[in-house]
Amino acid sequence: MKRFRRHGQESQRERIKQELYGFNKTVEHGFPHQPSALGFSPSLQLLAIGTRSGAIKLYGGPGVEFMGLHDENAAVTQVHFLPHQVELVTLLDDNSLHMWTLRAHHGVSELLEIGRFTLSGPPGAPPSVTHVTAVLAHSSGDLLLLGTEGGHVFVVKVPGFRELEERNISLEKVTNSVPEDYGGRRSLEHVESLQENPVNPRQVLIGYGRGLMVIWDLDSQSAVKHIPATQQLESVWWTEDGGHVLSSHSDGSYCRWKVAGDDPQSEQEKSEVPYGHFPCKAISKIIQLPTEQGPPFLFLSGGMPRASYGDRHCISVIHSKTHVALDFTSRIIDFFVIRDGPDHTGEPSALVVLVEEELVVIDLQTEGWPVIQTPYLVPLHCSAITCSHHVSAIPLKLWERVLSAGALQNTHYSKKPWPMTGGQNLAPDPPQRDLLLTGHEDGTVRFWDASGVCLYPMYKLSTAGVFLTDSDPNDNLNQGTEGEWPPFRKVGCFDPYSDDPRLGIQKIHLCKYSGYLTVAGTAGQILVLELNDEAAEQTVEATVADLLQGQEGFRWKGHTRLEVREEPVTFPPGFQPFALVQCQPPAVVTALTLHSEWKLVTFGTSHGFGLYDYQQKNNVLVRCTLNPSDQLAMEGPLSRVKSIKKSLRQSFRRIRRSRVSLRKHHVNNAAKLQQANARLEAELAEMELAPVQRKIEPRSPDDSFTGLVRTLYFADTFLSDSSHNTPSLWAGTNGGSVFAYQLRLPPVERRGEDPVTAHPAKEIQLMHRAPVVGILVLDGHGSPLPEPLEVAHDLARSPDMQGSHSLLVISEEQFKVFTLPKVSAKTKLKLTAIDGSRVRRVGVAWFGSTRTDDYGESGLTVLTNQGDLHVVSLPGVKLQVQYPCIRREDVSGIASCVFTKHGQGFYLISPSEFERFSLSARCVVEPRSLVEVSSQTPSTTLPRAPPDGASVERRNSTRDGVAVLQEIQKSLEVDQTTFLENGTSALAGGKVLSN
């Protein structure tokens, strides 16, 4: 009977787990790492970015995002949308072509790969014959023209990828049509560019690397005109009226050719080197667009004087008498221009530039051509990210004040709305307002709206103004000198260089109820800031915290402290510093916690920890935790070179201890076997069978950085006896020590005069000396204590102070619960003993049920050094679920992880991107978007053929959009299994990403 009852309880618990927990990687925030290709669909209003790792990402209006990944580990070199359709083609550097489509499924669109193709030449032909260098998606929607390194042009029918051999344009055909006087019919080299005649789609222009351009008639299969340029060709542009062709060249020149009329050879009307007379770099791309009134817009990429400005990354924009060289801080990948009007043929409205580290959009219709702020694809790594901090459920008043302060920083941006509007964002409105704060190497803290799919920039705080650095705050990099030539103008916000690495932000803590913020940096500086809606001029005085406490024999070998400005500093509206603590030695701050109700800040380094009263601006407590044998802690992170000899010595010492322990363990093992079996059989009837556990080797007290403070925690709990609760401070170190201090706070009316005092109360030393990474006090109901001021704002119930409290100490190797106030061991979970993992990150989260709003459970979210995610129940400390998340080799990704209070998390998958994940079955933030073909499409769309060539009935795109999508889905359901079996889906399981 007991067995059946237990089985029923286990089944019920499994059902509850399914309602509470579920792992999903939901969306990637930030800017794609190493972008390599750019595409744009005017009809769909979608932007596409390909990367060197083979990812393809699509963006429309804010919240409309799709992502796919090629099976091949190859870079995306080109992206082309099929005109007026939901398909696009990608070219990889392994010479393979891939067809993607946005297919509707359960009311949302999914990006799926539906075919792949590689050109095959005649037997024995060299690879250059079929190596694709140029792609043209013909306006008919059913043809791809592929120019190759061998000079041939192949014509392929899409979406089935069927080569039309009879329509191919061979190099021999073109060579035979070239006039005799063109350099003796010299080698034409590769196909550099393919352009369609804007007024006659039967004609295409083939531009060869050597300079020759040929206008080819697709119907008559013959050349109708030759453009005899002799300079190395870089790009070609056919003007909208069809009468002229612009070509740009490797010597920094561009030419204008008249192609209207019956003359088989074009005449050069104009040749210009915009930045001559000295040798210039190549103009890699040229675009000219007309305006309704006045001269056209001309866009040139490159062309800078080679000797003076050859290292600049510029796009020149020329319109009437205005000439600006937009100067970017990273290499230009590609650019395009968005135009007004329902058919996207009106006035140029925005220039979109993809550079290696950011996306920049220029408003071409506002005077001065200002930048339009991006709602997504923001370069998180403008300065390298050094830490992160997430705050859930921000009160509306604080949210609006932060937004208001951020708006004052963005007055230089254009007021125009985001120009890309494709797709419909069907994701529900976020249930709450969430903030993600990122600390950066240049001393800035950036506030991001992390409530939904888009990680939107709200506000930037700079701490550099408090200190004396080499940078001049009056420097304005965005303005060029008047009369300067070329007329440079700095654009973009990517700036990876820090004036002083000591400014780097290492820890952040924000109180969402009081508006107090504390940040700590690389040189031991701790700033306390308050949100102010008005600008203020004030002096920030430093309070020194001597963490060595007069210990002799130690000499700091690291960097010096930052010098504080003595004169008053004007701080703009927003978070303004009013208190500063400077640790001595000025080591990296490793732990930081703020208690805004008590007006206290606690901080820790590798030397000890301190407690600071920011209302009275004085130190309450300073405690040194340094081990006398720990010399490495005195060397500092910016100068330390770890001793290889010492590391090897410690490794051999551990191996010897392990062998000795194993020999002792096996002595008389056989004699004790029967006793152990008897005890095991007796216990099985009463308790669950635990996993096989391995022995955890104790760590030596001589190991390096044992005094480093890993975690700090405030709690109102029972320290001295079980009847009187008092405020307390807890600190955990790298050597497995836990220090507890009892705090005495004066009455509220005397808080500004009477001092706060701290008295040692408890000290715990973990047996295995594993680093303490988290401390938590549970109330009488086994629930974590609420945050400061949370109860006062009626956002949490008061903690149970009647029952006995518990202390949960989380080390890298185990979770151990102690009773309070006696501090006796109650229960534990040995994570390392089970699978060899070590805890790297831990957080407290609330998991709500998907079945009912009335039920939920608190739990610990845990990330290990293996990259696995765990949920551990509270207060029972039992492992609930485990999911693989991050590659174990990705040490920086694991170190960057930050958890939210509702079971989500973020970690860096590259220097510029956060991956968002969810452990909660209920709280999931992911894109839900629908993209439909516009009903105003002027031409008929193509039959959608799967990779094996099977056809689907031709549809007319003027039908109702929803009906069209339903027809596509229905017609392709038959072939879906074939797609998966042929391996044409981008990820295992046949799905790229369900958005």
mmCIF file with all atom_site columns, N, CA and C in Angstrom, residues 237 239-241 244 246 254 256 270 286-300 316-323 337 339 346-348 364 369:
data_model
loop_
_atom_site.group_PDB
_atom_site.id
_atom_site.type_symbol
_atom_site.label_atom_id
_atom_site.label_alt_id
_atom_site.label_comp_id
_atom_site.label_asym_id
_atom_site.label_entity_id
_atom_site.label_seq_id
_atom_site.pdbx_PDB_ins_code
_atom_site.Cartn_x
_atom_site.Cartn_y
_atom_site.Cartn_z
_atom_site.occupancy
_atom_site.B_iso_or_equiv
_atom_site.pdbx_formal_charge
_atom_site.auth_seq_id
_atom_site.auth_comp_id
_atom_site.auth_asym_id
_atom_site.auth_atom_id
_atom_site.pdbx_PDB_model_num
ATOM 1   N N  . TRP A 1 237 ? 25.699 50.801 -60.712 1.00 0.00 ? 237 TRP A N  1
ATOM 2   C CA . TRP A 1 237 ? 24.338 51.222 -60.372 1.00 0.00 ? 237 TRP A CA 1
ATOM 3   C C  . TRP A 1 237 ? 23.653 51.712 -61.633 1.00 0.00 ? 237 TRP A C  1
ATOM 4   N N  . THR A 1 239 ? 20.651 53.798 -63.181 1.00 0.00 ? 239 THR A N  1
ATOM 5   C CA . THR A 1 239 ? 19.748 54.844 -62.713 1.00 0.00 ? 239 THR A CA 1
ATOM 6   C C  . THR A 1 239 ? 18.302 54.474 -62.987 1.00 0.00 ? 239 THR A C  1
ATOM 7   N N  . GLU A 1 240 ? 17.418 55.102 -62.218 1.00 0.00 ? 240 GLU A N  1
ATOM 8   C CA . GLU A 1 240 ? 16.010 54.699 -62.214 1.00 0.00 ? 240 GLU A CA 1
ATOM 9   C C  . GLU A 1 240 ? 15.332 54.897 -63.565 1.00 0.00 ? 240 GLU A C  1
ATOM 10  N N  . ASP A 1 241 ? 15.777 55.890 -64.357 1.00 0.00 ? 241 ASP A N  1
ATOM 11  C CA . ASP A 1 241 ? 15.161 56.120 -65.668 1.00 0.00 ? 241 ASP A CA 1
ATOM 12  C C  . ASP A 1 241 ? 15.718 55.188 -66.735 1.00 0.00 ? 241 ASP A C  1
ATOM 13  N N  . HIS A 1 244 ? 21.179 55.823 -67.701 1.00 0.00 ? 244 HIS A N  1
ATOM 14  C CA . HIS A 1 244 ? 22.587 55.938 -67.366 1.00 0.00 ? 244 HIS A CA 1
ATOM 15  C C  . HIS A 1 244 ? 23.015 54.809 -66.418 1.00 0.00 ? 244 HIS A C  1
ATOM 16  N N  . LEU A 1 246 ? 26.152 54.039 -63.522 1.00 0.00 ? 246 LEU A N  1
ATOM 17  C CA . LEU A 1 246 ? 27.275 54.552 -62.746 1.00 0.00 ? 246 LEU A CA 1
ATOM 18  C C  . LEU A 1 246 ? 28.157 53.386 -62.344 1.00 0.00 ? 246 LEU A C  1
ATOM 19  N N  . TYR A 1 254 ? 34.644 57.303 -59.884 1.00 0.00 ? 254 TYR A N  1
ATOM 20  C CA . TYR A 1 254 ? 33.388 56.755 -60.390 1.00 0.00 ? 254 TYR A CA 1
ATOM 21  C C  . TYR A 1 254 ? 33.078 57.428 -61.725 1.00 0.00 ? 254 TYR A C  1
ATOM 22  N N  . ARG A 1 256 ? 30.165 57.996 -65.089 1.00 0.00 ? 256 ARG A N  1
ATOM 23  C CA . ARG A 1 256 ? 28.762 58.034 -65.497 1.00 0.00 ? 256 ARG A CA 1
ATOM 24  C C  . ARG A 1 256 ? 28.721 57.736 -66.996 1.00 0.00 ? 256 ARG A C  1
ATOM 25  N N  . LYS A 1 270 ? 31.030 61.319 -67.674 1.00 0.00 ? 270 LYS A N  1
ATOM 26  C CA . LYS A 1 270 ? 31.693 61.966 -66.541 1.00 0.00 ? 270 LYS A CA 1
ATOM 27  C C  . LYS A 1 270 ? 32.583 60.969 -65.845 1.00 0.00 ? 270 LYS A C  1
ATOM 28  N N  . ILE A 1 286 ? 28.284 52.102 -54.972 1.00 0.00 ? 286 ILE A N  1
ATOM 29  C CA . ILE A 1 286 ? 27.739 53.395 -55.392 1.00 0.00 ? 286 ILE A CA 1
ATOM 30  C C  . ILE A 1 286 ? 26.242 53.258 -55.613 1.00 0.00 ? 286 ILE A C  1
ATOM 31  N N  . ILE A 1 287 ? 25.479 54.242 -55.131 1.00 0.00 ? 287 ILE A N  1
ATOM 32  C CA . ILE A 1 287 ? 24.020 54.298 -55.342 1.00 0.00 ? 287 ILE A CA 1
ATOM 33  C C  . ILE A 1 287 ? 23.661 55.735 -55.664 1.00 0.00 ? 287 ILE A C  1
ATOM 34  N N  . GLN A 1 288 ? 22.775 55.917 -56.657 1.00 0.00 ? 288 GLN A N  1
ATOM 35  C CA . GLN A 1 288 ? 22.235 57.243 -56.960 1.00 0.00 ? 288 GLN A CA 1
ATOM 36  C C  . GLN A 1 288 ? 20.719 57.148 -57.031 1.00 0.00 ? 288 GLN A C  1
ATOM 37  N N  . LEU A 1 289 ? 20.032 58.028 -56.292 1.00 0.00 ? 289 LEU A N  1
ATOM 38  C CA . LEU A 1 289 ? 18.571 58.010 -56.249 1.00 0.00 ? 289 LEU A CA 1
ATOM 39  C C  . LEU A 1 289 ? 18.026 59.402 -56.519 1.00 0.00 ? 289 LEU A C  1
ATOM 40  N N  . PRO A 1 290 ? 16.967 59.489 -57.326 1.00 0.00 ? 290 PRO A N  1
ATOM 41  C CA . PRO A 1 290 ? 16.416 60.806 -57.678 1.00 0.00 ? 290 PRO A CA 1
ATOM 42  C C  . PRO A 1 290 ? 15.559 61.380 -56.540 1.00 0.00 ? 290 PRO A C  1
ATOM 43  N N  . THR A 1 291 ? 15.347 62.675 -56.604 1.00 0.00 ? 291 THR A N  1
ATOM 44  C CA . THR A 1 291 ? 14.407 63.345 -55.709 1.00 0.00 ? 291 THR A CA 1
ATOM 45  C C  . THR A 1 291 ? 13.351 64.027 -56.571 1.00 0.00 ? 291 THR A C  1
ATOM 46  N N  . GLU A 1 292 ? 12.209 64.340 -55.951 1.00 0.00 ? 292 GLU A N  1
ATOM 47  C CA . GLU A 1 292 ? 11.121 64.942 -56.725 1.00 0.00 ? 292 GLU A CA 1
ATOM 48  C C  . GLU A 1 292 ? 11.513 66.316 -57.233 1.00 0.00 ? 292 GLU A C  1
ATOM 49  N N  . GLN A 1 293 ? 12.213 67.057 -56.407 1.00 0.00 ? 293 GLN A N  1
ATOM 50  C CA . GLN A 1 293 ? 12.686 68.373 -56.811 1.00 0.00 ? 293 GLN A CA 1
ATOM 51  C C  . GLN A 1 293 ? 14.158 68.485 -56.450 1.00 0.00 ? 293 GLN A C  1
ATOM 52  N N  . GLY A 1 294 ? 14.931 68.929 -57.404 1.00 0.00 ? 294 GLY A N  1
ATOM 53  C CA . GLY A 1 294 ? 16.341 69.119 -57.117 1.00 0.00 ? 294 GLY A CA 1
ATOM 54  C C  . GLY A 1 294 ? 17.188 67.959 -57.570 1.00 0.00 ? 294 GLY A C  1
ATOM 55  N N  . PRO A 1 295 ? 18.502 68.036 -57.282 1.00 0.00 ? 295 PRO A N  1
ATOM 56  C CA . PRO A 1 295 ? 19.451 67.016 -57.737 1.00 0.00 ? 295 PRO A CA 1
ATOM 57  C C  . PRO A 1 295 ? 19.276 65.709 -56.979 1.00 0.00 ? 295 PRO A C  1
ATOM 58  N N  . PRO A 1 296 ? 19.845 64.624 -57.494 1.00 0.00 ? 296 PRO A N  1
ATOM 59  C CA . PRO A 1 296 ? 19.709 63.319 -56.848 1.00 0.00 ? 296 PRO A CA 1
ATOM 60  C C  . PRO A 1 296 ? 20.651 63.193 -55.644 1.00 0.00 ? 296 PRO A C  1
ATOM 61  N N  . PHE A 1 297 ? 20.389 62.153 -54.869 1.00 0.00 ? 297 PHE A N  1
ATOM 62  C CA . PHE A 1 297 ? 21.293 61.747 -53.794 1.00 0.00 ? 297 PHE A CA 1
ATOM 63  C C  . PHE A 1 297 ? 22.335 60.804 -54.376 1.00 0.00 ? 297 PHE A C  1
ATOM 64  N N  . LEU A 1 298 ? 23.599 60.986 -53.965 1.00 0.00 ? 298 LEU A N  1
ATOM 65  C CA . LEU A 1 298 ? 24.666 60.084 -54.378 1.00 0.00 ? 298 LEU A CA 1
ATOM 66  C C  . LEU A 1 298 ? 25.326 59.522 -53.119 1.00 0.00 ? 298 LEU A C  1
ATOM 67  N N  . PHE A 1 299 ? 25.459 58.201 -53.063 1.00 0.00 ? 299 PHE A N  1
ATOM 68  C CA . PHE A 1 299 ? 26.054 57.527 -51.914 1.00 0.00 ? 299 PHE A CA 1
ATOM 69  C C  . PHE A 1 299 ? 27.271 56.738 -52.386 1.00 0.00 ? 299 PHE A C  1
ATOM 70  N N  . LEU A 1 300 ? 28.408 56.960 -51.721 1.00 0.00 ? 300 LEU A N  1
ATOM 71  C CA . LEU A 1 300 ? 29.655 56.293 -52.083 1.00 0.00 ? 300 LEU A CA 1
ATOM 72  C C  . LEU A 1 300 ? 30.268 55.678 -50.833 1.00 0.00 ? 300 LEU A C  1
ATOM 73  N N  . SER A 1 316 ? 30.202 58.411 -48.123 1.00 0.00 ? 316 SER A N  1
ATOM 74  C CA . SER A 1 316 ? 29.984 59.813 -48.495 1.00 0.00 ? 316 SER A CA 1
ATOM 75  C C  . SER A 1 316 ? 28.568 59.977 -49.028 1.00 0.00 ? 316 SER A C  1
ATOM 76  N N  . VAL A 1 317 ? 27.892 61.005 -48.538 1.00 0.00 ? 317 VAL A N  1
ATOM 77  C CA . VAL A 1 317 ? 26.535 61.333 -48.998 1.00 0.00 ? 317 VAL A CA 1
ATOM 78  C C  . VAL A 1 317 ? 26.608 62.719 -49.621 1.00 0.00 ? 317 VAL A C  1
ATOM 79  N N  . ILE A 1 318 ? 26.221 62.806 -50.893 1.00 0.00 ? 318 ILE A N  1
ATOM 80  C CA . ILE A 1 318 ? 26.298 64.062 -51.638 1.00 0.00 ? 318 ILE A CA 1
ATOM 81  C C  . ILE A 1 318 ? 24.905 64.394 -52.163 1.00 0.00 ? 318 ILE A C  1
ATOM 82  N N  . HIS A 1 319 ? 24.428 65.585 -51.791 1.00 0.00 ? 319 HIS A N  1
ATOM 83  C CA . HIS A 1 319 ? 23.114 66.032 -52.270 1.00 0.00 ? 319 HIS A CA 1
ATOM 84  C C  . HIS A 1 319 ? 23.153 67.545 -52.410 1.00 0.00 ? 319 HIS A C  1
ATOM 85  N N  . SER A 1 320 ? 22.970 68.019 -53.639 1.00 0.00 ? 320 SER A N  1
ATOM 86  C CA . SER A 1 320 ? 23.053 69.447 -53.928 1.00 0.00 ? 320 SER A CA 1
ATOM 87  C C  . SER A 1 320 ? 24.408 69.969 -53.444 1.00 0.00 ? 320 SER A C  1
ATOM 88  N N  . LYS A 1 321 ? 24.414 70.951 -52.552 1.00 0.00 ? 321 LYS A N  1
ATOM 89  C CA . LYS A 1 321 ? 25.665 71.513 -52.071 1.00 0.00 ? 321 LYS A CA 1
ATOM 90  C C  . LYS A 1 321 ? 26.141 70.877 -50.769 1.00 0.00 ? 321 LYS A C  1
ATOM 91  N N  . THR A 1 322 ? 25.408 69.902 -50.310 1.00 0.00 ? 322 THR A N  1
ATOM 92  C CA . THR A 1 322 ? 25.779 69.238 -49.054 1.00 0.00 ? 322 THR A CA 1
ATOM 93  C C  . THR A 1 322 ? 26.609 67.995 -49.355 1.00 0.00 ? 322 THR A C  1
ATOM 94  N N  . HIS A 1 323 ? 27.738 67.899 -48.710 1.00 0.00 ? 323 HIS A N  1
ATOM 95  C CA . HIS A 1 323 ? 28.650 66.763 -48.901 1.00 0.00 ? 323 HIS A CA 1
ATOM 96  C C  . HIS A 1 323 ? 29.183 66.377 -47.529 1.00 0.00 ? 323 HIS A C  1
ATOM 97  N N  . VAL A 1 337 ? 19.348 52.062 -49.027 1.00 0.00 ? 337 VAL A N  1
ATOM 98  C CA . VAL A 1 337 ? 18.561 53.273 -48.792 1.00 0.00 ? 337 VAL A CA 1
ATOM 99  C C  . VAL A 1 337 ? 17.078 52.916 -48.812 1.00 0.00 ? 337 VAL A C  1
ATOM 100 N N  . ARG A 1 339 ? 13.156 54.149 -49.155 1.00 0.00 ? 339 ARG A N  1
ATOM 101 C CA . ARG A 1 339 ? 12.467 55.222 -49.870 1.00 0.00 ? 339 ARG A CA 1
ATOM 102 C C  . ARG A 1 339 ? 11.002 55.303 -49.450 1.00 0.00 ? 339 ARG A C  1
ATOM 103 N N  . GLY A 1 346 ? 9.637  56.440 -53.818 1.00 0.00 ? 346 GLY A N  1
ATOM 104 C CA . GLY A 1 346 ? 9.579  57.882 -53.617 1.00 0.00 ? 346 GLY A CA 1
ATOM 105 C C  . GLY A 1 346 ? 10.910 58.452 -53.168 1.00 0.00 ? 346 GLY A C  1
ATOM 106 N N  . GLU A 1 347 ? 10.825 59.530 -52.392 1.00 0.00 ? 347 GLU A N  1
ATOM 107 C CA . GLU A 1 347 ? 12.013 60.224 -51.918 1.00 0.00 ? 347 GLU A CA 1
ATOM 108 C C  . GLU A 1 347 ? 12.861 59.319 -51.020 1.00 0.00 ? 347 GLU A C  1
ATOM 109 N N  . PRO A 1 348 ? 14.180 59.411 -51.117 1.00 0.00 ? 348 PRO A N  1
ATOM 110 C CA . PRO A 1 348 ? 15.019 58.699 -50.139 1.00 0.00 ? 348 PRO A CA 1
ATOM 111 C C  . PRO A 1 348 ? 14.738 59.222 -48.730 1.00 0.00 ? 348 PRO A C  1
ATOM 112 N N  . LEU A 1 364 ? 17.472 61.030 -43.739 1.00 0.00 ? 364 LEU A N  1
ATOM 113 C CA . LEU A 1 364 ? 17.858 61.856 -44.889 1.00 0.00 ? 364 LEU A CA 1
ATOM 114 C C  . LEU A 1 364 ? 16.876 62.983 -45.154 1.00 0.00 ? 364 LEU A C  1
ATOM 115 N N  . TRP A 1 369 ? 20.812 65.647 -41.235 1.00 0.00 ? 369 TRP A N  1
ATOM 116 C CA . TRP A 1 369 ? 20.872 64.189 -41.387 1.00 0.00 ? 369 TRP A CA 1
ATOM 117 C C  . TRP A 1 369 ? 21.226 63.505 -40.055 1.00 0.00 ? 369 TRP A C  1
#
